[in-house]
Amino acid sequence: ANPSTYAYLDSSRWIYDWNNDAFTEPIYAYYKAELGRKGWNAQSHRRRRHRWGFAGFHLEPASPSTPFLCSDETFDNWHYGLNYTNSDLVPYLQRHPHLDRAVRFYALRNVHYLVGQNDTCTDDMMPNGYCDPSCWMRHAKHYCSRTSMDVRCPAMLQGPSRNMRAKLFMKHLQHFFGKPIHRLYEVPDVGHQAENIFMSEQGRRAILGEDRYEEWWS
């Protein structure tokens, strides 16, 4: 529920940009570092930054040769992806005898994802302190208060907010497996708030299953 990032199953990621009043429609495409723009400049996901990201002076404009938001060779390392040669891969994956088969079987699992409708905060990476009106931590002065979202390059290649990343990951799974799989619950009027997520109707349905939910809560 409401993770900052997801483990992608291939090397494709999302092309998008900020066009002064909204994000462009994400396009799913094969990624490699040389296709990314220079100057994103966000090495830490917890330290507050100023004049960086879309609000900075160093981010190169997108071009046909560099359509992706940023450039990073580690974009597919665990936990952003399943780079099998990554020395930092968790041991149970690194020594898994049939990881490719496990990935194929993932489509058969009964998996539910949860994300807050208002988990749309964009940290302080936007020009002029812009913060989406739906952000649950939108300050009275209209900037986004911190929610420690991962804003390093491999995370940004998955989308600009936790809410968008959840929806794009579902599209990624559909691209990868060739059909819709699993289920995403979007919890209305909730941001990055674990208790509210799990106590919501959507959270209870995901945890209990539809039949048991109807039996216990009808």
C-alpha positions as CSV (number, residue, x, y, z in Angstrom):
1,A,0.0,0.0,0.0
2,N,1.3,3.5,-1.0
3,P,4.9,2.5,-1.7
4,S,7.3,5.1,-3.2
5,T,8.4,2.7,-5.9
6,Y,7.7,-0.7,-7.5
7,A,10.0,-3.5,-8.8
8,Y,9.5,-3.3,-12.6
9,L,9.8,-6.6,-14.5
10,D,11.6,-5.3,-17.6
11,S,13.7,-2.3,-18.8
12,S,10.8,-0.1,-20.0
13,R,9.9,3.1,-18.1
14,W,7.8,6.2,-18.5
15,I,8.5,9.3,-20.6
16,Y,6.7,12.4,-19.3
17,D,7.4,16.1,-18.7
18,W,6.0,19.2,-16.9
19,N,4.4,21.7,-19.3
20,N,3.9,24.6,-16.9
21,D,0.5,23.6,-15.7
22,A,0.3,19.8,-15.8
23,F,2.3,16.7,-16.4
24,T,2.2,15.3,-20.0
25,E,0.6,12.0,-20.6
26,P,3.2,9.3,-19.8
27,I,4.5,7.1,-22.7
28,Y,5.8,3.6,-22.0
29,A,9.1,3.0,-23.7
30,Y,12.4,1.1,-23.5
31,Y,14.9,2.9,-21.3
32,K,18.6,3.2,-21.1
33,A,20.7,5.8,-19.3
34,E,21.8,7.6,-22.5
35,L,18.2,8.3,-23.3
36,G,17.8,10.4,-20.2
37,R,18.2,14.1,-19.6
38,K,21.0,15.5,-17.5
39,G,20.6,17.7,-14.4
40,W,17.8,16.1,-12.4
41,N,20.1,16.3,-9.3
42,A,18.3,14.5,-6.5
43,Q,20.7,12.0,-4.8
44,S,18.8,11.8,-1.5
45,H,15.2,11.0,-1.0
46,R,15.0,12.4,2.6
47,R,16.9,15.7,2.6
48,R,15.1,18.8,1.6
49,R,16.3,20.3,-1.6
50,H,16.0,23.8,-3.2
51,R,16.2,24.8,-6.9
52,W,16.3,21.2,-8.2
53,G,14.2,19.0,-10.4
54,F,11.7,20.8,-12.5
55,A,12.3,23.9,-10.4
56,G,16.0,23.9,-11.0
57,F,18.3,25.5,-13.5
58,H,20.3,22.4,-14.5
59,L,17.7,20.1,-15.9
60,E,18.2,19.8,-19.6
61,P,15.1,20.2,-21.9
62,A,13.7,17.0,-23.4
63,S,14.7,16.2,-26.9
64,P,14.2,13.4,-29.4
65,S,17.5,11.8,-28.4
66,T,16.9,12.3,-24.6
67,P,13.1,12.0,-24.0
68,F,13.3,10.6,-20.5
69,L,13.4,12.8,-17.4
70,C,16.8,11.7,-16.1
71,S,19.7,9.5,-16.6
72,D,20.8,6.7,-14.2
73,E,22.5,3.4,-14.9
74,T,21.1,1.9,-11.7
75,F,17.4,2.4,-12.8
76,D,16.8,-1.4,-12.8
77,N,18.5,-2.4,-9.6
78,W,16.5,-3.8,-6.8
79,H,14.1,-2.4,-5.5
80,Y,13.3,-0.4,-8.7
81,G,13.6,-3.5,-10.9
82,L,15.0,-7.0,-11.1
83,N,18.6,-6.5,-12.3
84,Y,19.8,-10.1,-11.7
85,T,23.5,-9.0,-11.9
86,N,23.2,-6.4,-9.2
87,S,25.4,-7.2,-6.3
88,D,22.9,-5.5,-3.9
89,L,20.0,-7.8,-4.9
90,V,18.5,-9.4,-1.9
91,P,19.8,-12.9,-1.3
92,Y,16.6,-14.8,-1.8
93,L,16.4,-13.3,-5.3
94,Q,20.1,-13.4,-6.1
95,R,20.2,-17.2,-5.4
96,H,16.7,-18.0,-6.8
97,P,17.1,-21.0,-9.1
98,H,14.2,-20.1,-11.4
99,L,13.6,-16.3,-11.1
100,D,12.3,-16.0,-14.7
101,R,9.7,-18.7,-13.9
102,A,8.8,-16.9,-10.6
103,V,8.2,-13.7,-12.6
104,R,5.9,-15.5,-15.0
105,F,4.0,-17.1,-12.1
106,Y,3.6,-13.6,-10.6
107,A,0.7,-13.0,-13.0
108,L,-1.2,-15.9,-11.4
109,R,-1.0,-14.5,-7.9
110,N,-4.0,-12.9,-6.3
111,V,-2.4,-9.5,-5.6
112,H,-4.1,-6.3,-4.4
113,Y,-2.5,-2.8,-4.4
114,L,-3.7,0.2,-2.4
115,V,-3.0,3.8,-3.1
116,G,-4.5,7.1,-1.7
117,Q,-6.4,9.3,-4.1
118,N,-4.7,12.3,-2.6
119,D,-1.2,10.8,-2.4
120,T,-0.3,13.2,-5.2
121,C,2.3,15.4,-3.5
122,T,5.3,16.3,-5.5
123,D,7.7,17.3,-2.8
124,D,9.4,20.6,-3.6
125,M,10.5,19.8,-7.1
126,M,8.0,22.0,-9.0
127,P,8.5,25.5,-10.4
128,N,7.1,28.4,-8.3
129,G,6.3,26.0,-5.5
130,Y,3.5,24.4,-7.4
131,C,1.5,21.7,-5.6
132,D,-1.4,19.8,-7.1
133,P,-4.7,20.9,-5.4
134,S,-5.4,17.2,-4.6
135,C,-2.3,16.8,-2.5
136,W,-3.2,15.8,1.1
137,M,-0.3,17.8,2.5
138,R,-0.9,20.9,0.5
139,H,0.1,23.9,2.7
140,A,-2.0,27.0,3.0
141,K,0.6,28.8,0.9
142,H,0.1,26.1,-1.8
143,Y,3.4,24.3,-1.6
144,C,3.6,20.6,-0.9
145,S,4.8,19.6,2.6
146,R,7.3,16.8,2.7
147,T,6.2,13.2,2.7
148,S,9.6,11.6,2.1
149,M,8.7,10.3,-1.3
150,D,11.6,8.8,-3.2
151,V,12.6,11.4,-5.9
152,R,15.8,9.9,-7.1
153,C,16.0,9.2,-10.8
154,P,15.1,5.5,-10.8
155,A,11.9,6.5,-8.8
156,M,11.0,9.4,-11.1
157,L,11.1,7.1,-14.1
158,Q,8.1,5.4,-12.6
159,G,6.0,8.6,-12.3
160,P,5.9,12.0,-10.5
161,S,3.8,10.9,-7.5
162,R,2.9,7.8,-5.5
163,N,-0.6,7.8,-6.9
164,M,0.6,8.1,-10.4
165,R,3.2,5.4,-9.9
166,A,0.6,2.9,-8.7
167,K,-1.5,3.5,-11.8
168,L,1.5,3.3,-14.1
169,F,2.7,0.1,-12.5
170,M,-0.6,-1.5,-13.3
171,K,-0.2,-0.4,-16.9
172,H,3.4,-1.8,-16.8
173,L,2.1,-5.2,-15.7
174,Q,-0.5,-5.2,-18.5
175,H,2.2,-4.4,-21.0
176,F,4.5,-7.1,-19.6
177,F,2.0,-9.9,-19.4
178,G,-0.2,-8.9,-22.3
179,K,-3.4,-8.7,-20.3
180,P,-4.7,-6.9,-17.2
181,I,-3.7,-8.6,-14.0
182,H,-4.1,-8.0,-10.2
183,R,-6.2,-5.2,-8.8
184,L,-5.6,-1.6,-7.7
185,Y,-7.8,0.0,-5.1
186,E,-7.7,3.8,-5.1
187,V,-8.9,5.0,-1.6
188,P,-10.8,8.3,-1.9
189,D,-10.0,11.3,0.3
190,V,-6.8,9.7,1.7
191,G,-3.2,10.6,1.2
192,H,0.0,8.9,2.4
193,Q,-1.8,7.7,5.5
194,A,-1.4,4.0,6.3
195,E,-4.1,3.7,9.0
196,N,-6.7,5.4,6.8
197,I,-5.7,3.2,3.9
198,F,-6.2,-0.1,5.8
199,M,-9.3,1.0,7.7
200,S,-11.0,2.2,4.5
201,E,-13.7,0.1,2.7
202,Q,-11.2,-0.5,-0.1
203,G,-8.5,-1.6,2.4
204,R,-10.8,-4.0,4.2
205,R,-12.0,-5.5,0.9
206,A,-8.3,-6.0,-0.2
207,I,-7.3,-7.7,3.1
208,L,-10.4,-9.8,3.7
209,G,-11.5,-10.6,0.2
210,E,-14.8,-9.7,-1.3
211,D,-16.7,-12.7,0.0
212,R,-15.5,-12.3,3.6
213,Y,-15.9,-8.5,3.5
214,E,-19.6,-8.9,2.5
215,E,-20.1,-11.4,5.2
216,W,-18.5,-9.4,8.0
217,W,-19.4,-5.8,6.9
218,S,-22.7,-6.0,5.1
